[in-house]
Amino acid sequence: MPVHFLTITGGTFAADLVGDTEQITEFTANRLQEAVTELGVGAKTAAGYGYMDVHRSQV
C-alpha cells in the first residue's frame, strides 16, 4: 500500500532578518541558509524532502 506525503512544490518562502548590527544580521542569514540547504526542514529529509534553494536579496 503506497504511503502519501503532503508536499509543497514551486512555492516561495520569505524570511525577513533584522539585527542590531550588519554583522549579526549577516551571521544569522548565513546560518539560516546553511540550515535550509544542508539540513533541510521537516520530518522527511532522509527521504529527500525539505531541502530549499536560497535566493538572497537585501532591502
N, CA, C and O atoms as a MOPAC input file, in Angstrom:
PM7 MOZYME 1SCF
protein

 N      0.84400 1    -1.15800 1     0.00000 1
 C      0.00000 1     0.00000 1     0.00000 1
 C      0.90400 1     1.24100 1     0.00000 1
 O      1.76700 1     1.37200 1     0.86800 1
 N      0.71700 1     2.13800 1    -0.95300 1
 C      1.56300 1     3.33500 1    -1.00200 1
 C      1.26000 1     4.28700 1     0.15600 1
 O      0.12200 1     4.41400 1     0.61000 1
 N      2.31000 1     4.94100 1     0.60800 1
 C      2.17500 1     5.94800 1     1.66000 1
 C      2.37300 1     7.30900 1     1.00600 1
 O      3.40000 1     7.54400 1     0.36900 1
 N      1.41400 1     8.19800 1     1.15200 1
 C      1.47600 1     9.51300 1     0.52300 1
 C      1.93000 1    10.55700 1     1.53600 1
 O      1.53100 1    10.53100 1     2.70000 1
 N      2.78100 1    11.48600 1     1.06500 1
 C      3.25700 1    12.57600 1     1.90400 1
 C      2.75000 1    13.88700 1     1.33300 1
 O      2.78800 1    14.09500 1     0.12000 1
 N      2.27800 1    14.76500 1     2.19400 1
 C      1.88500 1    16.10000 1     1.78400 1
 C      3.15100 1    16.88500 1     1.46400 1
 O      4.04500 1    16.98300 1     2.30500 1
 N      3.23800 1    17.44200 1     0.26600 1
 C      4.41800 1    18.21100 1    -0.13200 1
 C      3.99700 1    19.53400 1    -0.74200 1
 O      2.86700 1    19.69200 1    -1.20500 1
 N      4.91500 1    20.47400 1    -0.73400 1
 C      4.71400 1    21.77200 1    -1.37000 1
 C      5.77600 1    21.90500 1    -2.44800 1
 O      6.96600 1    21.77400 1    -2.16100 1
 N      5.36600 1    22.16200 1    -3.67900 1
 C      6.33700 1    22.33800 1    -4.75800 1
 C      6.16300 1    23.71400 1    -5.37800 1
 O      5.05200 1    24.23600 1    -5.47000 1
 N      7.26600 1    24.28500 1    -5.79800 1
 C      7.21300 1    25.54900 1    -6.51900 1
 C      6.81700 1    26.75600 1    -5.69800 1
 O      6.46700 1    27.79400 1    -6.26000 1
 N      6.86200 1    26.64500 1    -4.39600 1
 C      6.46700 1    27.76500 1    -3.54700 1
 C      7.63100 1    28.68000 1    -3.22000 1
 O      8.79000 1    28.36500 1    -3.49100 1
 N      7.30500 1    29.80200 1    -2.64200 1
 C      8.30300 1    30.76500 1    -2.19600 1
 C      8.06900 1    31.06700 1    -0.72500 1
 O      6.94500 1    31.34600 1    -0.30800 1
 N      9.12600 1    31.01100 1     0.04700 1
 C      9.08100 1    31.35600 1     1.45500 1
 C     10.01700 1    32.53300 1     1.67500 1
 O     11.09300 1    32.58700 1     1.08000 1
 N      9.62500 1    33.46300 1     2.51200 1
 C     10.45200 1    34.63900 1     2.79100 1
 C     10.76900 1    34.70800 1     4.27600 1
 O      9.93900 1    34.37800 1     5.12200 1
 N     11.97900 1    35.14100 1     4.57300 1
 C     12.38700 1    35.37700 1     5.95800 1
 C     13.02100 1    36.75700 1     6.01200 1
 O     14.02300 1    37.01300 1     5.34400 1
 N     12.44300 1    37.63500 1     6.79800 1
 C     12.99300 1    38.97500 1     6.99000 1
 C     13.82200 1    38.96600 1     8.26700 1
 O     13.31000 1    38.67200 1     9.34700 1
 N     15.09700 1    39.28800 1     8.13700 1
 C     16.00300 1    39.27000 1     9.28300 1
 C     16.41300 1    40.69000 1     9.64100 1
 O     16.77400 1    41.48200 1     8.77000 1
 N     16.35400 1    41.00100 1    10.92500 1
 C     16.75800 1    42.31800 1    11.42100 1
 C     17.65400 1    42.09700 1    12.62900 1
 O     17.30600 1    41.34000 1    13.53500 1
 N     18.80900 1    42.75900 1    12.64200 1
 C     19.71400 1    42.63500 1    13.77600 1
 C     20.22000 1    43.99000 1    14.22000 1
 O     20.04400 1    44.99200 1    13.52600 1
 N     20.85400 1    44.01200 1    15.39000 1
 C     21.40400 1    45.26600 1    15.90900 1
 C     22.54400 1    45.78800 1    15.04200 1
 O     22.74300 1    46.99700 1    14.92600 1
 N     23.29200 1    44.86500 1    14.43400 1
 C     24.39200 1    45.26800 1    13.55200 1
 C     24.30600 1    44.46800 1    12.26000 1
 O     23.63700 1    43.43700 1    12.19300 1
 N     24.99100 1    44.95800 1    11.24300 1
 C     25.01700 1    44.23600 1     9.96700 1
 C     25.71100 1    42.88800 1    10.12200 1
 O     25.33900 1    41.92000 1     9.46000 1
 N     26.72200 1    42.81800 1    10.99600 1
 C     27.43100 1    41.55200 1    11.21500 1
 C     26.50400 1    40.49600 1    11.81100 1
 O     26.55500 1    39.33300 1    11.41000 1
 N     25.67000 1    40.88400 1    12.75200 1
 C     24.73100 1    39.93200 1    13.36000 1
 C     23.71500 1    39.45400 1    12.32900 1
 O     23.41100 1    38.26400 1    12.25400 1
 N     23.19600 1    40.37900 1    11.53900 1
 C     22.21300 1    40.01500 1    10.52100 1
 C     22.83300 1    39.09600 1     9.47700 1
 O     22.20500 1    38.11900 1     9.06800 1
 N     24.05000 1    39.39100 1     9.03900 1
 C     24.73400 1    38.56000 1     8.04200 1
 C     25.03800 1    37.17400 1     8.60900 1
 O     24.86100 1    36.17100 1     7.91900 1
 N     25.49300 1    37.11400 1     9.85400 1
 C     25.76200 1    35.83300 1    10.50300 1
 C     24.49500 1    34.98200 1    10.55200 1
 O     24.52300 1    33.79400 1    10.22900 1
 N     23.39500 1    35.59300 1    10.95500 1
 C     22.11800 1    34.88800 1    11.04600 1
 C     21.64500 1    34.42100 1     9.67800 1
 O     21.15400 1    33.30000 1     9.54500 1
 N     21.78500 1    35.26500 1     8.65700 1
 C     21.39000 1    34.89400 1     7.29700 1
 C     22.20900 1    33.70700 1     6.80600 1
 O     21.66900 1    32.80900 1     6.16100 1
 N     23.50000 1    33.69400 1     7.10200 1
 C     24.35600 1    32.57700 1     6.68700 1
 C     23.95600 1    31.28400 1     7.37800 1
 O     23.92200 1    30.23300 1     6.73800 1
 N     23.65000 1    31.33900 1     8.67800 1
 C     23.24100 1    30.13000 1     9.40100 1
 C     21.89700 1    29.61100 1     8.89100 1
 O     21.70800 1    28.40300 1     8.75400 1
 N     20.96600 1    30.52300 1     8.61100 1
 C     19.66600 1    30.11400 1     8.08100 1
 C     19.82800 1    29.45800 1     6.71300 1
 O     19.19300 1    28.44300 1     6.42800 1
 N     20.67800 1    30.03700 1     5.87100 1
 C     20.92200 1    29.45400 1     4.55000 1
 C     21.51400 1    28.05700 1     4.68000 1
 O     21.08200 1    27.13900 1     3.98300 1
 N     22.49200 1    27.87900 1     5.55800 1
 C     23.07600 1    26.55400 1     5.78100 1
 C     22.01900 1    25.56200 1     6.26400 1
 O     22.00000 1    24.41000 1     5.83100 1
 N     21.15300 1    26.00600 1     7.14900 1
 C     20.13700 1    25.11400 1     7.71000 1
 C     19.19200 1    24.59000 1     6.64000 1
 O     18.95000 1    23.38500 1     6.57200 1
 N     18.65100 1    25.47300 1     5.80000 1
 C     17.63600 1    25.02900 1     4.83700 1
 C     18.23600 1    24.33900 1     3.61900 1
 O     17.54200 1    23.57600 1     2.94600 1
 N     19.52200 1    24.59100 1     3.31600 1
 C     20.12200 1    23.93900 1     2.15100 1
 C     20.84700 1    22.64800 1     2.50900 1
 O     20.87400 1    21.71800 1     1.70400 1
 N     21.43800 1    22.57300 1     3.71000 1
 C     22.22300 1    21.39800 1     4.08200 1
 C     21.47900 1    20.44200 1     5.01200 1
 O     21.60900 1    19.22500 1     4.88000 1
 N     20.70800 1    20.97900 1     5.94300 1
 C     19.99400 1    20.13300 1     6.90400 1
 C     18.56100 1    19.85500 1     6.48900 1
 O     18.01500 1    18.79400 1     6.79200 1
 N     17.95300 1    20.80800 1     5.79500 1
 C     16.56700 1    20.66100 1     5.38300 1
 C     15.60200 1    21.01100 1     6.50200 1
 O     16.00200 1    21.26700 1     7.63800 1
 N     14.31700 1    21.01500 1     6.15200 1
 C     13.26600 1    21.40900 1     7.08400 1
 C     12.19200 1    20.33000 1     7.07600 1
 O     11.74700 1    19.90500 1     6.01000 1
 N     11.77900 1    19.88900 1     8.24300 1
 C     10.68200 1    18.93600 1     8.31400 1
 C     11.13100 1    17.53300 1     8.67000 1
 O     12.29600 1    17.28800 1     8.98200 1
 N     10.17600 1    16.61900 1     8.61500 1
 C     10.38900 1    15.26900 1     9.13000 1
 C     10.87000 1    14.26600 1     8.08800 1
 O     11.24800 1    13.15600 1     8.46100 1
 N     10.87300 1    14.60100 1     6.81600 1
 C     11.19700 1    13.60900 1     5.78500 1
 C     12.45900 1    13.96500 1     4.99900 1
 O     12.55900 1    13.64400 1     3.81400 1
 N     13.42000 1    14.62300 1     5.64600 1
 C     14.64300 1    14.99900 1     4.93400 1
 C     15.45700 1    13.77000 1     4.52600 1
 O     16.16500 1    13.81300 1     3.52000 1
 N     15.37200 1    12.69000 1     5.27700 1
 C     16.09000 1    11.46900 1     4.90900 1
 C     15.56600 1    10.88700 1     3.60300 1
 O     16.28300 1    10.16700 1     2.90800 1
 N     14.31700 1    11.19700 1     3.27000 1
 C     13.71700 1    10.73600 1     2.01400 1
 C     13.88700 1    11.76400 1     0.89600 1
 O     13.36700 1    11.58100 1    -0.20400 1
 N     14.62300 1    12.85700 1     1.18400 1
 C     14.88100 1    13.85900 1     0.15700 1
 C     13.95600 1    15.05300 1     0.16000 1
 O     14.08700 1    15.93700 1    -0.68600 1
 N     13.03200 1    15.09800 1     1.08800 1
 C     12.10300 1    16.22800 1     1.16700 1
 C     12.68800 1    17.32100 1     2.06700 1
 O     13.54100 1    17.04600 1     2.91000 1
 N     12.22600 1    18.55400 1     1.88300 1
 C     12.53200 1    19.62200 1     2.82200 1
 C     13.75500 1    20.45900 1     2.54000 1
 O     14.06300 1    21.36600 1     3.31400 1
 N     14.46400 1    20.18800 1     1.45900 1
 C     15.63500 1    20.99700 1     1.12700 1
 C     15.21000 1    22.16100 1     0.25100 1
 O     14.31400 1    22.02300 1    -0.58200 1
 N     15.85400 1    23.31400 1     0.43900 1
 C     15.44100 1    24.52200 1    -0.26900 1
 C     16.61300 1    25.16100 1    -0.99900 1
 O     17.77000 1    24.98300 1    -0.62100 1
 N     16.29300 1    25.91000 1    -2.05200 1
 C     17.25600 1    26.78100 1    -2.71400 1
 C     17.08900 1    28.16500 1    -2.10600 1
 O     15.97400 1    28.57500 1    -1.78300 1
 N     18.19100 1    28.88200 1    -1.95000 1
 C     18.13800 1    30.20700 1    -1.33000 1
 C     18.51100 1    31.26100 1    -2.35200 1
 O     19.52300 1    31.14900 1    -3.04300 1
 N     17.68300 1    32.28000 1    -2.43700 1
 C     17.93000 1    33.45100 1    -3.28100 1
 C     17.87800 1    34.65700 1    -2.35700 1
 O     16.80500 1    35.06900 1    -1.91600 1
 N     19.04900 1    35.22000 1    -2.06800 1
 C     19.11900 1    36.30200 1    -1.09100 1
 C     18.99200 1    37.65800 1    -1.76200 1
 O     19.49500 1    37.87700 1    -2.86300 1
 N     18.31000 1    38.55800 1    -1.07700 1
 C     18.22500 1    39.94700 1    -1.52700 1
 C     18.25100 1    40.83300 1    -0.29800 1
 O     17.84700 1    40.42300 1     0.79000 1
 N     18.72500 1    42.03900 1    -0.48300 1
 C     18.81600 1    42.97700 1     0.62600 1
 C     17.98100 1    44.19300 1     0.29500 1
 O     18.05900 1    44.74000 1    -0.80500 1
 N     17.18500 1    44.60700 1     1.25500 1
 C     16.30500 1    45.76000 1     1.04400 1
 C     16.82800 1    46.94400 1     1.81400 1
 O     16.23200 1    48.02000 1     1.77300 1

